[in-house]
C-alpha cells in the first residue's frame, strides 16, 4: 500500500492547530500506518518536497516569506487545507489590518526600555501591509475553521481524506470554535 | 377579526391569519427561515435581507418578515438561489466590520456566527475591508464595539418601542452608517439612557455587551421581550 504523503505547515499562527492535531492522541498511531509525514514543524526538513498529497496549513499569510512559501506549497500539493481560523479568516494576526504593520513593529521593537531599539531589516522576514487568509493568495481545497479546530474535527478530516472521500464539515466546526 | 387564508410553503399547505407575515407562518409550521434584524416583540423593518423568500409569480425575492400572507400564495424558502443570496449576505456582514470570533466576548453565543455555520459559510470569498472603528466604553455598565455591529437596529427599536427612551439612532448613510446614542455623544453622557440593558440583551452580536466579560462569556436573554409584548396585549 502506498502511503499518503502528508505535510503540515505553520505560517502566522500560535501553533495551537498543531497542538490540536497532536491531541488526536492514540489515533495518531492509526494514522501513522497510512501516512508519510514528509514536511512539518515536527520534522527536520528545510525544503518543501514535491508531489505532496495533502497539506494542512496553520496560520495566516503575514510576511513576504509566508507568501513565497505558500505559493511553492500550492504548486507542490494536491489537496491544500486551510486549518484553523488564522488560515481561514486571518483571525488574531489580522487584527493589525485596520492600523497597518508599522505600529506593530514600532510597539515590538522601538520600546524605549530596550537597550538598542531598532526595527530589524535583515534575517527576519518583512511584514506584508495586510495579513491575508490563505485562500486570498492561493487556491484552497478544504476549509476547516476553528480556533483551534478540535482534535476530533482534524481526525475526521484526515480519516475521510484517507478513505478517498471529501470531508463534509457542515455543523462540525465554526469560526471561533 | 382578520380572515383566515390558506397558502403553500414549500408545497406544504399552511393556513394562518391574513395579518400574519410569511415568517410567522413559516415558524408556526416549523419551517426554518434565517433572520437577523427580526426579533419577536419588535417592529419589522426588512433590513438584513436574510429572510428572503421566493413567491411564485413574483420575479423579485421578498423579505419574509414584512410580507403578509395572502390566499393562494405559493412560497419557497429553500431554493439554490436563496441559499446563494443568504450566504452572500452573511459574507458581506463579515467583511463589512471586524469580526474575530476567537477573541470575541460573544463567541459561541452570537447569532451571526451561528447563522454562518448553519448556512455553510466556512470561509469568506470577499476581501475583508478591515475598517477603523471605535469602541465606546464610556457607559458605566455596558460597552459598544462598532467593529462587531451589523446595523440590524434591534437596539434602536427596543429602546424606542419597548423602553420608550429612544437613546439609540442611526447616523450617516451606506458604509458610513453607525449607531449613536443621544446626539452622537459618548454613551456614558447620554442622559436619555436609563441603563436598563435591553439593547444589550437584544443585540445579536458582540457589539453591545456587559462590561467585565471575557471571551465567550457574554450570554444574552431575550425572553423578556415576548413577555412584555404579551402583557401589553392583555392590557389593551
Ligand atoms: S460578533 Fe459574532 S461574528 Fe462578530 S466576532 Fe463576535 S462572535 Fe464573531
Ligand atoms: S449594536 Fe447590536 S443591536 Fe444595535 S445595530 Fe449594532 S448589531 Fe444591531
Ligand atoms: S429578518 Fe427579514 S430582513 Fe432581516
Coordinates of C-alpha atoms and ligand atoms in Angstrom, one line a residue:
Chain A
X1 CA 0.0 0.0 0.0
X2 CA 1.4 3.4 -0.9
X3 CA 1.2 5.8 2.0
X4 CA -0.5 9.3 1.7
X5 CA 2.2 12.0 1.6
X6 CA 1.1 14.5 4.3
X7 CA 2.7 17.8 5.1
X8 CA 1.8 20.3 7.9
X9 CA 2.8 24.0 7.7
X10 CA 3.0 26.7 10.3
X11 CA 2.6 30.2 9.0
X12 CA 1.4 33.2 11.1
X13 CA -0.4 31.3 13.9
X14 CA 0.2 30.3 17.5
X15 CA 0.8 26.6 16.8
X16 CA -2.5 25.8 18.6
X17 CA -3.8 24.0 15.5
X18 CA -0.7 21.8 15.5
X19 CA -1.3 21.1 19.2
X20 CA -4.9 20.2 18.5
X21 CA -3.6 17.8 15.8
X22 CA -1.3 16.1 18.3
X23 CA -4.3 15.9 20.7
X24 CA -5.6 13.1 18.4
X25 CA -3.6 11.1 20.9
X26 CA -3.6 7.3 20.3
X27 CA -5.4 7.7 16.9
X28 CA -2.1 9.2 15.7
X29 CA -0.8 5.6 15.7
X30 CA -3.6 4.5 13.4
X31 CA -2.9 7.5 11.1
X32 CA 0.8 6.8 11.2
X33 CA 0.3 3.5 9.4
X34 CA -1.4 5.2 6.5
X35 CA 0.6 8.4 6.1
X36 CA 4.1 9.5 5.5
X37 CA 4.8 12.8 7.2
X38 CA 7.0 14.5 4.5
X39 CA 7.2 18.0 5.9
X40 CA 6.2 19.6 9.2
X41 CA 7.5 21.8 12.1
X42 CA 7.8 18.3 13.7
X43 CA 10.1 17.1 11.0
X44 CA 13.6 18.3 10.4
X45 CA 13.5 19.2 6.7
X46 CA 14.2 22.5 5.1
X47 CA 12.6 22.4 1.7
X48 CA 9.0 21.7 0.9
X49 CA 9.0 18.4 -1.1
X50 CA 7.5 17.8 -4.5
X51 CA 4.3 15.8 -5.0
X52 CA 2.6 16.1 -1.6
X53 CA -0.9 14.6 -1.4
X54 CA -2.3 16.6 1.5
X55 CA -1.0 19.8 3.2
X56 CA -2.5 21.3 6.3
X57 CA -1.9 25.0 6.6
X58 CA -2.0 26.6 10.0
X59 CA -1.7 30.4 10.1
X60 CA -2.4 33.4 8.0
X61 CA -0.1 34.9 5.3
X62 CA 1.6 37.8 7.1
X63 CA 5.1 38.2 5.7
X64 CA 7.0 38.0 2.4
X65 CA 8.3 34.7 3.5
X66 CA 4.8 33.3 4.1
X67 CA 3.8 34.4 0.7
X68 CA 6.7 32.8 -1.0
X69 CA 6.3 29.6 0.9
X70 CA 2.5 29.2 0.4
X71 CA 2.9 29.7 -3.4
X72 CA 5.6 27.0 -3.6
X73 CA 3.5 24.7 -1.3
X74 CA 0.4 25.2 -3.5
X75 CA 2.4 24.2 -6.6
X76 CA 3.6 21.0 -4.9
X77 CA 0.3 20.0 -3.2
X78 CA -2.7 18.1 -4.5
X79 CA -5.2 18.9 -1.6
X80 CA -4.5 22.1 0.3
X81 CA -6.4 22.5 3.6
X82 CA -6.8 25.8 5.5
X83 CA -6.6 24.5 9.0
X84 CA -8.0 26.9 11.7
X85 CA -9.3 30.4 11.8
X86 CA -5.9 32.2 11.1
X87 CA -5.6 30.3 7.8
X88 CA -9.3 30.6 7.0
X89 CA -10.1 34.2 8.1
X90 CA -6.8 35.9 9.2
X91 CA -8.1 35.8 12.7
X92 CA -6.0 37.3 15.5
X93 CA -2.9 38.1 13.3
X94 CA -5.2 40.2 11.1
X95 CA -6.3 42.4 14.0
X96 CA -3.5 44.7 12.8
X97 CA -5.1 45.2 9.4
X98 CA -7.0 48.3 10.3
X99 CA -3.9 50.1 11.6
X100 CA -1.2 48.7 9.3
X101 CA 2.2 46.9 10.0
X102 CA 4.1 50.0 11.2
X103 CA 2.5 50.5 14.6
X104 CA 3.0 46.8 15.3
X105 CA 6.7 46.9 14.5
X106 CA 7.2 50.1 16.5
X107 CA 5.4 48.6 19.5
X108 CA 7.5 45.4 19.4
X109 CA 11.0 46.8 18.5
X110 CA 11.1 50.5 19.4
X111 CA 10.2 50.2 23.1
X112 CA 12.3 52.9 24.8
X113 CA 13.2 50.5 27.6
X114 CA 15.1 48.2 25.1
X115 CA 18.9 48.5 25.1
X116 CA 19.2 49.1 21.4
X117 CA 15.8 49.7 19.9
X118 CA 15.7 49.2 16.2
X119 CA 13.3 47.6 13.6
X120 CA 15.1 44.7 12.1
X121 CA 15.8 44.9 8.3
X122 CA 17.5 41.6 7.7
X123 CA 17.1 37.9 8.6
X124 CA 13.6 38.5 9.9
X125 CA 11.1 38.4 7.0
X126 CA 9.4 41.7 6.1
X127 CA 5.8 42.0 7.1
X128 CA 3.2 42.4 4.4
X129 CA 1.0 45.5 4.7
X130 CA -2.1 43.3 5.2
X131 CA -2.5 39.9 6.8
X132 CA -4.4 37.7 4.4
X133 CA -6.3 34.4 4.7
X134 CA -4.6 31.7 2.7
X135 CA -7.4 31.5 0.0
X136 CA -6.9 35.1 -0.9
X137 CA -3.4 34.3 -2.3
X138 CA -3.7 30.7 -3.5
X139 CA -6.5 28.2 -4.2
X140 CA -7.6 26.3 -1.2
X141 CA -9.5 23.0 -1.5
X142 CA -10.9 22.4 2.0
X143 CA -11.7 24.9 4.9
X144 CA -11.6 23.8 8.5
X145 CA -12.5 26.8 10.7
X146 CA -12.0 26.8 14.5
X147 CA -9.6 28.3 16.9
X148 CA -8.3 25.7 17.0
X149 CA -10.4 23.1 15.3
X150 CA -11.0 20.2 17.7
X151 CA -8.8 17.1 17.6
X152 CA -11.9 15.2 16.6
X153 CA -12.6 17.5 13.7
X154 CA -9.0 17.2 12.4
X155 CA -9.1 13.4 12.8
X156 CA -12.4 13.3 10.9
X157 CA -10.9 15.4 8.0
X158 CA -7.9 13.2 7.7
X159 CA -9.8 9.9 8.1
X160 CA -12.2 11.0 5.3
X161 CA -9.4 12.0 3.0
X162 CA -7.5 8.8 3.6
X163 CA -10.7 6.9 2.7
X164 CA -10.8 8.8 -0.5
X165 CA -13.8 10.9 0.5
X166 CA -14.3 14.7 0.7
X167 CA -14.9 15.6 4.3
X168 CA -18.3 17.3 4.9
X169 CA -17.7 19.7 7.8
X170 CA -21.3 21.0 7.9
X171 CA -22.2 21.6 11.5
X172 CA -18.9 20.1 12.8
X173 CA -17.0 23.3 13.4
X174 CA -17.3 27.1 13.0
X175 CA -15.4 30.4 13.2
X176 CA -14.1 30.7 16.8
X177 CA -14.9 27.1 17.7
Chain B
X1 CA -61.2 39.7 13.4
X2 CA -58.8 39.1 10.5
X3 CA -59.6 36.5 7.8
X4 CA -58.0 33.1 7.7
X5 CA -56.1 32.4 4.5
X6 CA -54.6 29.2 3.0
X7 CA -51.4 29.1 1.2
X8 CA -48.4 26.9 0.4
X9 CA -44.9 27.0 1.8
X10 CA -42.5 24.6 0.1
X11 CA -45.6 22.8 -1.4
X12 CA -46.9 22.2 2.1
X13 CA -50.4 23.6 2.8
X14 CA -50.5 26.0 5.7
X15 CA -53.1 28.4 7.0
X16 CA -53.0 31.5 9.1
X17 CA -54.5 34.9 9.6
X18 CA -54.1 37.5 6.8
X19 CA -52.3 39.9 9.2
X20 CA -49.6 37.4 9.8
X21 CA -46.2 37.6 8.0
X22 CA -44.8 34.7 5.9
X23 CA -42.1 34.5 8.6
X24 CA -44.5 34.0 11.4
X25 CA -46.4 31.4 9.4
X26 CA -43.2 29.5 8.5
X27 CA -42.1 29.4 12.1
X28 CA -45.5 28.3 13.3
X29 CA -45.1 25.4 10.9
X30 CA -41.6 24.5 11.9
X31 CA -40.1 25.8 8.6
X32 CA -36.6 27.4 9.0
X33 CA -36.1 30.9 7.7
X34 CA -32.9 32.7 8.8
X35 CA -33.3 36.2 10.3
X36 CA -31.1 38.8 11.9
X37 CA -32.9 42.1 12.1
X38 CA -36.2 40.5 13.0
X39 CA -36.9 39.9 16.7
X40 CA -40.2 38.7 18.1
X41 CA -41.7 41.6 20.1
X42 CA -40.1 44.4 17.9
X43 CA -41.4 46.0 14.8
X44 CA -40.1 44.6 11.5
X45 CA -38.0 46.7 9.1
X46 CA -36.8 44.2 6.5
X47 CA -33.2 45.5 6.7
X48 CA -30.9 42.5 6.8
X49 CA -32.4 40.6 3.8
X50 CA -31.5 37.2 5.3
X51 CA -35.1 36.1 5.4
X52 CA -35.6 36.4 1.6
X53 CA -38.1 34.0 0.1
X54 CA -39.4 33.2 -3.4
X55 CA -43.1 33.8 -4.2
X56 CA -44.5 32.1 -7.3
X57 CA -45.3 34.8 -9.9
X58 CA -43.2 37.5 -8.3
X59 CA -39.8 37.9 -10.0
X60 CA -38.2 39.7 -7.1
X61 CA -37.1 38.0 -3.9
X62 CA -39.2 39.2 -0.9
X63 CA -38.3 39.5 2.8
X64 CA -40.5 37.0 4.7
X65 CA -40.5 39.2 7.9
X66 CA -42.5 42.0 6.2
X67 CA -44.6 40.2 3.6
X68 CA -48.1 39.3 4.7
X69 CA -49.9 36.0 4.0
X70 CA -52.3 36.0 1.1
X71 CA -54.8 33.5 -0.1
X72 CA -53.3 31.1 -2.6
X73 CA -49.7 32.3 -2.3
X74 CA -47.0 29.8 -3.2
X75 CA -43.9 30.4 -1.2
X76 CA -40.5 28.7 -1.4
X77 CA -37.8 29.0 1.3
X78 CA -35.1 26.7 0.2
X79 CA -34.0 27.2 -3.4
X80 CA -30.4 27.2 -4.6
X81 CA -30.8 30.9 -5.5
X82 CA -31.9 31.7 -1.9
X83 CA -29.1 29.8 -0.4
X84 CA -26.7 31.7 -2.6
X85 CA -28.0 35.1 -1.5
X86 CA -28.2 34.2 2.2
X87 CA -24.5 33.1 2.0
X88 CA -23.7 36.3 0.3
X89 CA -25.4 38.4 3.0
X90 CA -23.5 36.7 5.7
X91 CA -20.2 37.1 3.9
X92 CA -20.9 40.8 3.3
X93 CA -21.6 41.3 7.0
X94 CA -18.3 39.6 7.9
X95 CA -16.2 41.8 5.6
X96 CA -18.0 45.0 6.5
X97 CA -16.9 45.2 10.1
X98 CA -14.1 43.4 12.0
X99 CA -15.2 40.0 13.4
X100 CA -12.6 38.0 15.1
X101 CA -14.8 35.3 16.8
X102 CA -12.0 33.6 18.6
X103 CA -11.4 36.6 20.9
X104 CA -15.0 37.9 21.0
X105 CA -17.0 38.1 24.2
X106 CA -19.9 36.7 22.3
X107 CA -18.0 33.7 20.9
X108 CA -20.4 30.7 20.9
X109 CA -23.5 32.9 21.7
X110 CA -23.6 35.1 18.6
X111 CA -26.4 35.0 16.0
X112 CA -24.2 36.0 13.2
X113 CA -21.6 33.3 14.0
X114 CA -24.4 30.7 14.4
X115 CA -26.0 31.6 11.1
X116 CA -22.7 31.5 9.3
X117 CA -22.3 27.9 10.5
X118 CA -25.9 26.9 9.8
X119 CA -25.8 28.3 6.3
X120 CA -22.5 26.6 5.5
X121 CA -20.3 29.7 5.4
X122 CA -16.9 28.1 6.1
X123 CA -14.8 30.9 4.6
X124 CA -15.4 34.4 3.2
X125 CA -14.8 34.8 -0.6
X126 CA -14.6 38.6 -0.5
X127 CA -11.7 40.8 0.7
X128 CA -12.0 42.0 4.2
X129 CA -12.4 45.8 4.5
X130 CA -10.8 46.0 7.9
X131 CA -12.3 49.4 8.7
X132 CA -11.0 51.5 11.5
X133 CA -13.9 51.6 14.0
X134 CA -14.3 52.8 17.6
X135 CA -15.2 51.2 20.9
X136 CA -17.3 53.2 23.2
X137 CA -16.7 52.1 26.8
X138 CA -17.9 55.3 28.4
X139 CA -21.1 53.7 29.9
X140 CA -20.7 52.5 33.5
X141 CA -22.0 49.0 32.8
X142 CA -22.0 48.4 29.1
X143 CA -19.7 48.5 26.0
X144 CA -20.5 49.3 22.4
X145 CA -18.0 47.9 19.9
X146 CA -18.7 49.3 16.5
X147 CA -16.3 46.6 15.0
X148 CA -19.0 44.0 15.6
X149 CA -22.1 46.0 14.8
X150 CA -24.1 44.7 11.8
X151 CA -26.6 47.6 11.9
X152 CA -29.6 45.5 12.4
X153 CA -31.1 48.3 14.6
X154 CA -32.6 46.0 17.1
X155 CA -31.1 48.3 19.8
X156 CA -32.7 51.3 18.2
X157 CA -36.1 49.6 18.1
X158 CA -36.1 48.0 21.6
X159 CA -35.0 51.3 23.1
X160 CA -37.7 53.4 21.3
X161 CA -40.5 50.9 21.2
X162 CA -40.2 49.0 24.5
X163 CA -38.2 51.0 26.9
X164 CA -39.5 54.3 25.5
X165 CA -36.2 56.1 25.9
X166 CA -35.1 56.3 22.3
X167 CA -31.4 56.7 23.2
X168 CA -30.3 55.0 20.1
X169 CA -30.3 56.1 16.5
X170 CA -28.5 55.7 13.2
X171 CA -26.1 58.3 11.8
X172 CA -24.7 58.5 8.3
X173 CA -25.5 56.6 5.1
X174 CA -24.3 53.5 3.4
X175 CA -20.9 52.2 4.5
X176 CA -20.6 55.3 6.9
X177 CA -23.7 54.3 8.9
X178 CA -23.3 53.7 12.6
X179 CA -25.4 53.6 15.7
X180 CA -25.2 56.6 18.0
X181 CA -26.5 57.4 21.5
X182 CA -28.4 60.7 22.1
X183 CA -27.0 63.5 19.9
X184 CA -23.9 61.5 18.9
X185 CA -22.4 61.7 22.4
X186 CA -20.5 59.1 24.2
X187 CA -23.0 56.5 25.7
X188 CA -21.9 57.4 29.2
X189 CA -23.0 61.0 28.6
X190 CA -26.4 60.1 27.0
X191 CA -28.9 61.5 29.5
X192 CA -31.9 59.6 28.0
X193 CA -30.3 56.2 28.7
X194 CA -32.0 54.5 31.7
X195 CA -29.3 51.8 31.8
X196 CA -32.0 49.1 31.5
X197 CA -29.7 47.0 29.3
X198 CA -32.5 45.9 26.9
X199 CA -30.3 46.9 23.9
X200 CA -27.5 44.7 25.2
X201 CA -29.8 41.7 25.5
X202 CA -31.3 42.0 22.0
X203 CA -28.1 42.8 20.1
X204 CA -27.5 39.7 18.0
X205 CA -23.7 40.0 18.1
X206 CA -20.9 41.1 20.4
X207 CA -21.4 44.8 19.5
X208 CA -23.3 45.5 22.7
X209 CA -22.1 43.7 25.8
X210 CA -21.9 44.0 29.6
X211 CA -18.6 45.1 31.0
X212 CA -16.2 42.7 32.6
X213 CA -16.9 39.7 30.3
X214 CA -14.0 37.6 28.9
X215 CA -14.0 35.7 25.6
X216 CA -17.2 33.7 25.1
X217 CA -18.8 34.8 28.5
X218 CA -21.5 37.1 27.1
X219 CA -24.8 35.3 27.0
X220 CA -28.0 37.1 26.2
X221 CA -31.6 36.7 27.4
X222 CA -34.4 37.9 25.1
X223 CA -37.3 36.2 26.8
X224 CA -38.4 39.4 28.4
X225 CA -39.5 40.8 25.1
X226 CA -42.2 38.3 24.3
X227 CA -43.4 38.5 28.0
X228 CA -43.6 42.3 27.8
X229 CA -45.4 42.2 24.4
X230 CA -47.9 39.7 25.8
X231 CA -48.6 41.8 28.9
X232 CA -49.2 44.8 26.8
X233 CA -51.6 43.0 24.5
X234 CA -53.6 41.8 27.6
X235 CA -53.7 45.3 28.9
X236 CA -55.4 46.6 25.7
Ligands
LIG1 S1 -19.9 39.4 17.0 FE1 -20.3 37.3 16.5 S2 -19.5 37.1 14.4 FE2 -18.6 39.0 15.2 S3 -16.7 38.4 16.2 FE3 -18.2 38.2 17.8 S4 -18.8 36.1 17.7 FE4 -17.8 36.5 15.8
LIG2 S1 -25.3 47.5 18.2 FE1 -26.1 45.4 18.1 S2 -28.4 45.6 18.1 FE2 -27.5 47.6 17.6 S3 -27.5 47.8 15.4 FE3 -25.4 47.0 16.0 S4 -25.6 44.8 15.9 FE4 -27.7 45.6 15.9
LIG3 S1 -35.2 39.3 9.2 FE1 -36.3 39.9 7.4 S2 -35.0 41.4 6.5 FE2 -33.9 40.9 8.4

